[in-house]
PDB file of C-alpha atoms (C1' of nucleotides) in Angstrom:
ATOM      1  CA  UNK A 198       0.461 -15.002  13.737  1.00  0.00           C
ATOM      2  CA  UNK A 199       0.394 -13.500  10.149  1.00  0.00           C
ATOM      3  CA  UNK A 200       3.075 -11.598   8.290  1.00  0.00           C
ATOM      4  CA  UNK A 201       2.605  -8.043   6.613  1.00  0.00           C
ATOM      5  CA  UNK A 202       3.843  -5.314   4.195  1.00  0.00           C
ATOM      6  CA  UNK A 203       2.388  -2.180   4.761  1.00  0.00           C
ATOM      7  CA  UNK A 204       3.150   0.809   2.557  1.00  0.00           C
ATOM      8  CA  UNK A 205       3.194   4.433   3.523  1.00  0.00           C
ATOM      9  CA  UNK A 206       5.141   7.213   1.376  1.00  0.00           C
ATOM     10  CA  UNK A 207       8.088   8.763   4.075  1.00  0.00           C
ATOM     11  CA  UNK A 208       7.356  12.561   2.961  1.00  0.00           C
ATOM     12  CA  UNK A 209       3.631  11.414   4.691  1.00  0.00           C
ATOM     13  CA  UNK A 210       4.398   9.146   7.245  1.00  0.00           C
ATOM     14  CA  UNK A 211       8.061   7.550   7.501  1.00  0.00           C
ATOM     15  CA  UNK A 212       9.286   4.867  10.062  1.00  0.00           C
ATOM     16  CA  UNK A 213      11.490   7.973  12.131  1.00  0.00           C
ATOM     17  CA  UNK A 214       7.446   9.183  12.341  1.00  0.00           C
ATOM     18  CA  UNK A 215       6.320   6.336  14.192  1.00  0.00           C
ATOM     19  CA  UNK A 216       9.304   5.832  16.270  1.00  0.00           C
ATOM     20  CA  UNK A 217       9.068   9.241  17.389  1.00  0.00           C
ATOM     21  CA  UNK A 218       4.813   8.463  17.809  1.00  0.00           C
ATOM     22  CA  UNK A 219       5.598   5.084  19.234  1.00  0.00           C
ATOM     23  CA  UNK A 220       2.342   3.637  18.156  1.00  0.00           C
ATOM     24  CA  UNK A 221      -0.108   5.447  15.361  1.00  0.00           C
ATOM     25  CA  UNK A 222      -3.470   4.553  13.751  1.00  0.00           C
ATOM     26  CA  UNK A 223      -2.792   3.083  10.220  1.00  0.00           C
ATOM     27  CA  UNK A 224      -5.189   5.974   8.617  1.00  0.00           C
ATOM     28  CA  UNK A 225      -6.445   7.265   5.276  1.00  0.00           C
ATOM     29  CA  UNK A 226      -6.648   3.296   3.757  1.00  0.00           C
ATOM     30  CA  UNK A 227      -9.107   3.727   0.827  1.00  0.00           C
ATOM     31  CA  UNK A 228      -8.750   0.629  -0.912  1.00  0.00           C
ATOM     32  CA  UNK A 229     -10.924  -2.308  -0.119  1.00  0.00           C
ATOM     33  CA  UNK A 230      -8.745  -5.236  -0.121  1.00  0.00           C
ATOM     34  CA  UNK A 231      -6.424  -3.483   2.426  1.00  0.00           C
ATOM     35  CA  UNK A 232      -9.246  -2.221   3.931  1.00  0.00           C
ATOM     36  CA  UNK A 233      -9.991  -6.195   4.476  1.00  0.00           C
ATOM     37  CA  UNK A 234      -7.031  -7.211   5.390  1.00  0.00           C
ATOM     38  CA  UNK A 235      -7.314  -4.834   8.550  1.00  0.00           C
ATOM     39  CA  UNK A 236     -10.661  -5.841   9.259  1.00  0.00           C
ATOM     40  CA  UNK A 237     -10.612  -9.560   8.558  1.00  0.00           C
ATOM     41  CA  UNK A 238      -7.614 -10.786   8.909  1.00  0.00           C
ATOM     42  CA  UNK A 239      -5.381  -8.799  10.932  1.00  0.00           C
ATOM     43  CA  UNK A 240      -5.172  -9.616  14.610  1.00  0.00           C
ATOM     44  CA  UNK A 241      -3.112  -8.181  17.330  1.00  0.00           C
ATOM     45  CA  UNK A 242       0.681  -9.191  17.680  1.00  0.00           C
ATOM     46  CA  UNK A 243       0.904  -9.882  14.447  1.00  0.00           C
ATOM     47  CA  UNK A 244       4.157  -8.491  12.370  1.00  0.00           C
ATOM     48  CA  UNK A 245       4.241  -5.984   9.399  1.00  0.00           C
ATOM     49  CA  UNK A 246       6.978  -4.358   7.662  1.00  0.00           C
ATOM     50  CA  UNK A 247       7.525  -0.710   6.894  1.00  0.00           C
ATOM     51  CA  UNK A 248       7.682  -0.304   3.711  1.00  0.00           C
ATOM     52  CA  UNK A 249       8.703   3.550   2.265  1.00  0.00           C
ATOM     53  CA  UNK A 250       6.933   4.019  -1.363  1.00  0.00           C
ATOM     54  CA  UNK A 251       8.339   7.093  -3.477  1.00  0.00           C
ATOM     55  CA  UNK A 252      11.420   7.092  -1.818  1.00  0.00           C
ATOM     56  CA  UNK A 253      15.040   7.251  -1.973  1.00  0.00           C
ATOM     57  CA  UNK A 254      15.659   4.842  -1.624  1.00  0.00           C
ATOM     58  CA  UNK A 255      11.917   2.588  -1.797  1.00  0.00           C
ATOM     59  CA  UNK A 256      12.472  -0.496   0.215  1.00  0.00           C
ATOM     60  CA  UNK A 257      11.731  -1.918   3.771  1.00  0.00           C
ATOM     61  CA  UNK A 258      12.854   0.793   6.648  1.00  0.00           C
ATOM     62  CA  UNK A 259      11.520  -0.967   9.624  1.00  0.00           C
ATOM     63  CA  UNK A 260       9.123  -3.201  11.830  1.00  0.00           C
ATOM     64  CA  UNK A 261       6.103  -2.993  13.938  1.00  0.00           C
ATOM     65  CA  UNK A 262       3.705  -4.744  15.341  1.00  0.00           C
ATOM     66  CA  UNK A 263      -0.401  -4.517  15.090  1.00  0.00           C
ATOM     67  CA  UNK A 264      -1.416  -3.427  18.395  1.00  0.00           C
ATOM     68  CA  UNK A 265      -5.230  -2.526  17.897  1.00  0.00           C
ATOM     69  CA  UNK A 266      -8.027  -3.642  16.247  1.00  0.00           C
ATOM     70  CA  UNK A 267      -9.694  -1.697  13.287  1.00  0.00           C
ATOM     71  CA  UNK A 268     -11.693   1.182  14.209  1.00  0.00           C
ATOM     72  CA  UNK A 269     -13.384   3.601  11.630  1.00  0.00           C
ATOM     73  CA  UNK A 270     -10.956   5.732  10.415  1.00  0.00           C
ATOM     74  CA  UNK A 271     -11.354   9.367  11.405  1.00  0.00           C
ATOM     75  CA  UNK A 272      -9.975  10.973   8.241  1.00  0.00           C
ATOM     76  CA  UNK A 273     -13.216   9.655   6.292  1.00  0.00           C
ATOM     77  CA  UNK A 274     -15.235  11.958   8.454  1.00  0.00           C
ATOM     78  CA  UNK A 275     -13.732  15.449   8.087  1.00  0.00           C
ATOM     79  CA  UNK A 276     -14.814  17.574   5.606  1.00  0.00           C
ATOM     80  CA  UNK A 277     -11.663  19.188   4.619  1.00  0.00           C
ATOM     81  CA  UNK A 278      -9.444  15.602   4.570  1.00  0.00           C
ATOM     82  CA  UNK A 279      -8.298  14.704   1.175  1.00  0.00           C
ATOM     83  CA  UNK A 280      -9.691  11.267   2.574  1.00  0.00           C
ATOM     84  CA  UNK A 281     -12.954  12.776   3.022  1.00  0.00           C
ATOM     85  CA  UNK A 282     -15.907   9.973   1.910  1.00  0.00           C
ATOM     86  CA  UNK A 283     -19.241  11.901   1.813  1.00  0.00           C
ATOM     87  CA  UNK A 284     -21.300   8.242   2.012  1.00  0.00           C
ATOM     88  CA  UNK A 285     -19.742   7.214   5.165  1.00  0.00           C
ATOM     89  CA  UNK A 286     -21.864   7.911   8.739  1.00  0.00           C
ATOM     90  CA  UNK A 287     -20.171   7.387  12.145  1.00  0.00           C
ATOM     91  CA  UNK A 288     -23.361   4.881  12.134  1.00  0.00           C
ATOM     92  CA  UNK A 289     -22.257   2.916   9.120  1.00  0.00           C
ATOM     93  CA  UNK A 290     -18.258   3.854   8.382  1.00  0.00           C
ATOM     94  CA  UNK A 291     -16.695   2.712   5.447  1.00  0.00           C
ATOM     95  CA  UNK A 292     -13.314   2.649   5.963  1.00  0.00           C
ATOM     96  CA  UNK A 293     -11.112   1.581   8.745  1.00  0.00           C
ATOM     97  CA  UNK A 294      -7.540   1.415   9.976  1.00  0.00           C
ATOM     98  CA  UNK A 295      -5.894   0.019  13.080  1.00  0.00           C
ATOM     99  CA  UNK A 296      -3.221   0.465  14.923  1.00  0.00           C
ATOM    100  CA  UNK A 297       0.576  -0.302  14.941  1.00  0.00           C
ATOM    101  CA  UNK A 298       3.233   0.273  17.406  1.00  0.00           C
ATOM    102  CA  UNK A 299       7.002   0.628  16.512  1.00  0.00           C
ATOM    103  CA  UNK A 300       9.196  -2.031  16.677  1.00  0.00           C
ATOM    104  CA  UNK A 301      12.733  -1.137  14.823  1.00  0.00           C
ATOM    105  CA  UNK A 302      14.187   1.165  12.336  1.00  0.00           C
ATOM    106  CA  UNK A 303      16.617  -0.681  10.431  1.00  0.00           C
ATOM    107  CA  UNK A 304      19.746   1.013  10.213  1.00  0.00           C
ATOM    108  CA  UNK A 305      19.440   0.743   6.253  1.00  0.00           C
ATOM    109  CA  UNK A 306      16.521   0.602   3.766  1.00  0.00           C
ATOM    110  CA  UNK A 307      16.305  -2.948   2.475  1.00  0.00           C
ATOM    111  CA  UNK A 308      16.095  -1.290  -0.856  1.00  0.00           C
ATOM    112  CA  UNK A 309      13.766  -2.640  -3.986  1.00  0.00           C
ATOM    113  CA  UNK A 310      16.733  -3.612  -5.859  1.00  0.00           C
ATOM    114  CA  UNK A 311      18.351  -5.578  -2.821  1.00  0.00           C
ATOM    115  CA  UNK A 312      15.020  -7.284  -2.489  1.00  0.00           C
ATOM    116  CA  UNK A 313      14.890  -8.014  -5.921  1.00  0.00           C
ATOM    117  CA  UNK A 314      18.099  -9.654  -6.114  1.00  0.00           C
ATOM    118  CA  UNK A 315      17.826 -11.498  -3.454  1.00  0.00           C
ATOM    119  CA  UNK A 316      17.379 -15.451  -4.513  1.00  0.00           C
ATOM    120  CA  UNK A 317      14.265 -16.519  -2.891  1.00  0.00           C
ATOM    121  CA  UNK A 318      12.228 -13.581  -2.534  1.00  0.00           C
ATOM    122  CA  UNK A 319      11.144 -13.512  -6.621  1.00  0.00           C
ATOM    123  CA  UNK A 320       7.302 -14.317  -5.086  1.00  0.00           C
ATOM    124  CA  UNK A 321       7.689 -11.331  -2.821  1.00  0.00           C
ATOM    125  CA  UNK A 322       3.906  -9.312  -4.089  1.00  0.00           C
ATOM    126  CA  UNK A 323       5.692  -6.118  -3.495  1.00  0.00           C
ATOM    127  CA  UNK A 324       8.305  -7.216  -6.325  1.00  0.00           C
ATOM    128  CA  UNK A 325       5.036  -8.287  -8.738  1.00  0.00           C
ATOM    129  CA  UNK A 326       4.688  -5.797 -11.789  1.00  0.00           C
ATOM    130  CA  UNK A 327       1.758  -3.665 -11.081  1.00  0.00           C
ATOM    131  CA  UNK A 328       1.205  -4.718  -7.412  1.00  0.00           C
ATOM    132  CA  UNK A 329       0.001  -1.805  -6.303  1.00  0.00           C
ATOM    133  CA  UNK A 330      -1.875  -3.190  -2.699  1.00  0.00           C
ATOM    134  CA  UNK A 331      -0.596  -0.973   0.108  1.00  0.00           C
ATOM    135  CA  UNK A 332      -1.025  -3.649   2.765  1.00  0.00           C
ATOM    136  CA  UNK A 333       0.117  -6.993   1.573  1.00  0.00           C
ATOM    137  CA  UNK A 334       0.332 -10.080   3.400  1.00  0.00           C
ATOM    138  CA  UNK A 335       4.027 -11.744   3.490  1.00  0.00           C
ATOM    139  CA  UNK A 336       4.565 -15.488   4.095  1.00  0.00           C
ATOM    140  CA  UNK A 337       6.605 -16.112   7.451  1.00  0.00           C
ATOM    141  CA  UNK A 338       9.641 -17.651   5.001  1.00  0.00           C
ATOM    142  CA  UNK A 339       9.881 -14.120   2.990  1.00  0.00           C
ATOM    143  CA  UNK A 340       9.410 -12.027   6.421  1.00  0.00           C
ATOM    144  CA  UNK A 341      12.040 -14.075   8.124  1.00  0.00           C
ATOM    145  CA  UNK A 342      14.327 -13.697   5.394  1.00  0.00           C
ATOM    146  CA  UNK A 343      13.988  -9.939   5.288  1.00  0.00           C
ATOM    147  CA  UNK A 344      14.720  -9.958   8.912  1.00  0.00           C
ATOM    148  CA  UNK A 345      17.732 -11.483   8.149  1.00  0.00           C
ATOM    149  CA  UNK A 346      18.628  -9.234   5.542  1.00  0.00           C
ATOM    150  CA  UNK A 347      17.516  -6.424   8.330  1.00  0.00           C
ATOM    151  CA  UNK A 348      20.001  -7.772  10.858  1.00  0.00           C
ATOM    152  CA  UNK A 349      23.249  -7.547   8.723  1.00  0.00           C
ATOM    153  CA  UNK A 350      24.928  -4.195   8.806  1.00  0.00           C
ATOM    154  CA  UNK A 351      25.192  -3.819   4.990  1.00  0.00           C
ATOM    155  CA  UNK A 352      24.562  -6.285   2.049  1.00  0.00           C
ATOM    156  CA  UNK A 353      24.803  -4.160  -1.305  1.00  0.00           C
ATOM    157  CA  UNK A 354      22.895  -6.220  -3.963  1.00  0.00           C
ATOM    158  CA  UNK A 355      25.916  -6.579  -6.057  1.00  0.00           C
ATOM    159  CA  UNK A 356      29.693  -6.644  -5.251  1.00  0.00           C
ATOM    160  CA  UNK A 357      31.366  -4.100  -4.200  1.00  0.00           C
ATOM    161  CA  UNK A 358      35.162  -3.938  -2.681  1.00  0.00           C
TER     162      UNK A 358
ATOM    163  C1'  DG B 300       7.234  14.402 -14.893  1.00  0.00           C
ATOM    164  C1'  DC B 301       6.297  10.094 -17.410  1.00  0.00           C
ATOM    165  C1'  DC B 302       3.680   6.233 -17.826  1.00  0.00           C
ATOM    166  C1'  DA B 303       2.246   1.233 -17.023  1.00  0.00           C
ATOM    167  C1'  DA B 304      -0.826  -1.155 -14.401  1.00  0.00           C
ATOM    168  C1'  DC B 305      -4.561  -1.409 -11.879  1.00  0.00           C
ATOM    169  C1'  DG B 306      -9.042   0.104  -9.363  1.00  0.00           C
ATOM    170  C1'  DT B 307     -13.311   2.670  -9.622  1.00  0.00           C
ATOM    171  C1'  DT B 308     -17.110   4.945 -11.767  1.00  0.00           C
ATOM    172  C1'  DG B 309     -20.971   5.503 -14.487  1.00  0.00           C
ATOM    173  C1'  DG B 310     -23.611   5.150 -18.909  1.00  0.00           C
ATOM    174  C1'  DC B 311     -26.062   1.935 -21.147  1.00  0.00           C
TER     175       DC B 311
ATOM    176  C1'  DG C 253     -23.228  -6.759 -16.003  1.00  0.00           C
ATOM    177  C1'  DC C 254     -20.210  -4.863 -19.602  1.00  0.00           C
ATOM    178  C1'  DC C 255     -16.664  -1.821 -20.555  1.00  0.00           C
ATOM    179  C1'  DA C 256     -14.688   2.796 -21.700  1.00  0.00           C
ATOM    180  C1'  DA C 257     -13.112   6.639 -19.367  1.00  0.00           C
ATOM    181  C1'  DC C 258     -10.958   8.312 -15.707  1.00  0.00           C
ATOM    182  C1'  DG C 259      -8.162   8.466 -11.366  1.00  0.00           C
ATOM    183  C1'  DT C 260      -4.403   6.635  -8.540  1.00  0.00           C
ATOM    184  C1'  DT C 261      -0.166   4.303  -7.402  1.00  0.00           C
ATOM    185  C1'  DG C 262       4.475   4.160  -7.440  1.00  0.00           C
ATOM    186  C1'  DG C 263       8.908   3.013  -9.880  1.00  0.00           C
ATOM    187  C1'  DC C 264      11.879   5.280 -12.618  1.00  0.00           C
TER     188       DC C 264
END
DNA sequence: GCCAACGTTGGC
DNA sequence: GCCAACGTTGGC
C-alpha cells in the first residue's frame, strides 16, 4: 500500500466535487512523472490526499482512495479540450489518469502554513521550494501524521487563546 | 498580477 | 545532446 498527494485547483475540481461524484477519473494529467506514477506505481486501495492548489486556504481538504487502474485519459482526445494532444491515437494514448473514490472531507483545510510548522513534516515534497509535481508520493509516517492532524477539530499553527 | 522554479520545445 | 526561449505551476 503506497501513500499519495494529489493536487487539483478547487475552482476546477475541489474535494465537495468528488464527494458529491463519489468516485471520478483523475483527468487532464499532462506531466510525465505523474503521468508515471498512475501508470507504474499506483495500485488499487492505495491512499492519496486531496490537496487544493490556488486556494484559500492551499492545504490538504480530504482523502480518497485509488479505485481504478489507469486508462487513457479522454480529455487528450477532444478537439476542443484545453488538454487536447494532437499526437495521441486511441491506438497509442499518451496520457492517462485513473480513478479515485471519496473517502473524507476534513472538516478544515490542513493549511500550507499548518503543514509547514508542523515538526516532522519539513521532508513533506509538497513543502520543497519549487515542487511543482501534482501527484506526489507521501511516506506512510508523513500520511499518518496528516491524518492525525485531520482528526483533531482545530490545531492553528501558532497559539491562539 | 507578480514572479521563482521548473518542464518542454526546438534550433543547431 | 546542449541550451536558450518559452510555457506552466502555484504561492503570495
Amino acid at each position: 500500500m503506497k501513500y499519495w498527494l494529489m493536487k487539483s485547483e478547487p475552482s476546477v475540481y475541489s474535494i465537495s466535487d468528488l464527494k458529491k461524484d463519489g468516485q471520478t477519473y483523475w483527468e487532464c494529467v499532462r506531466n510525465y512523472q505523474a503521468r508515471n506514477f498512475m501508470t507504474r506505481d499506483m495500485q488499487i486501495g492505495d491512499l492519496a490526499l486531496f490537496y487544493h492548489s490556488n486556494a484559500q486556504p492551499s492545504g490538504v481538504a480530504g482523502l480518497m482512495k485509488v479505485c481504478g487502474a489507469a486508462v487513457a485519459d479522454p480529455t487528450q482526445f477532444q478537439k476542443k479540450s484545453d488538454y487536447f494532444d494532437g499526437k495521441a491515437t486511441p491506438d497509442n494514448p499518451i496520457w492517462f489518469c485513473i480513478q479515485v473514490q471519496f473517502l473524507e472531507a476534513f472538516e478544515r483545510t490542513i493549511s500550507l502554513d499548518e503543514l509547514r510548522t508542523t515538526p516532522g513534516l519539513s521532508e513533506l515534497l509538497v513543502l520543497k521550494k519549487g515542487q511543482r509535481l501534482s501527484i506526489q508520493p507521501v511516506t506512510k509516517t508523513h500520511f499518518d501524521q496528516i491524518m492525525e492532524m485531520a482528526a483533531k477539530k482545530s490545531q492553528p499553527p501558532k497559539g491562539r487563546t
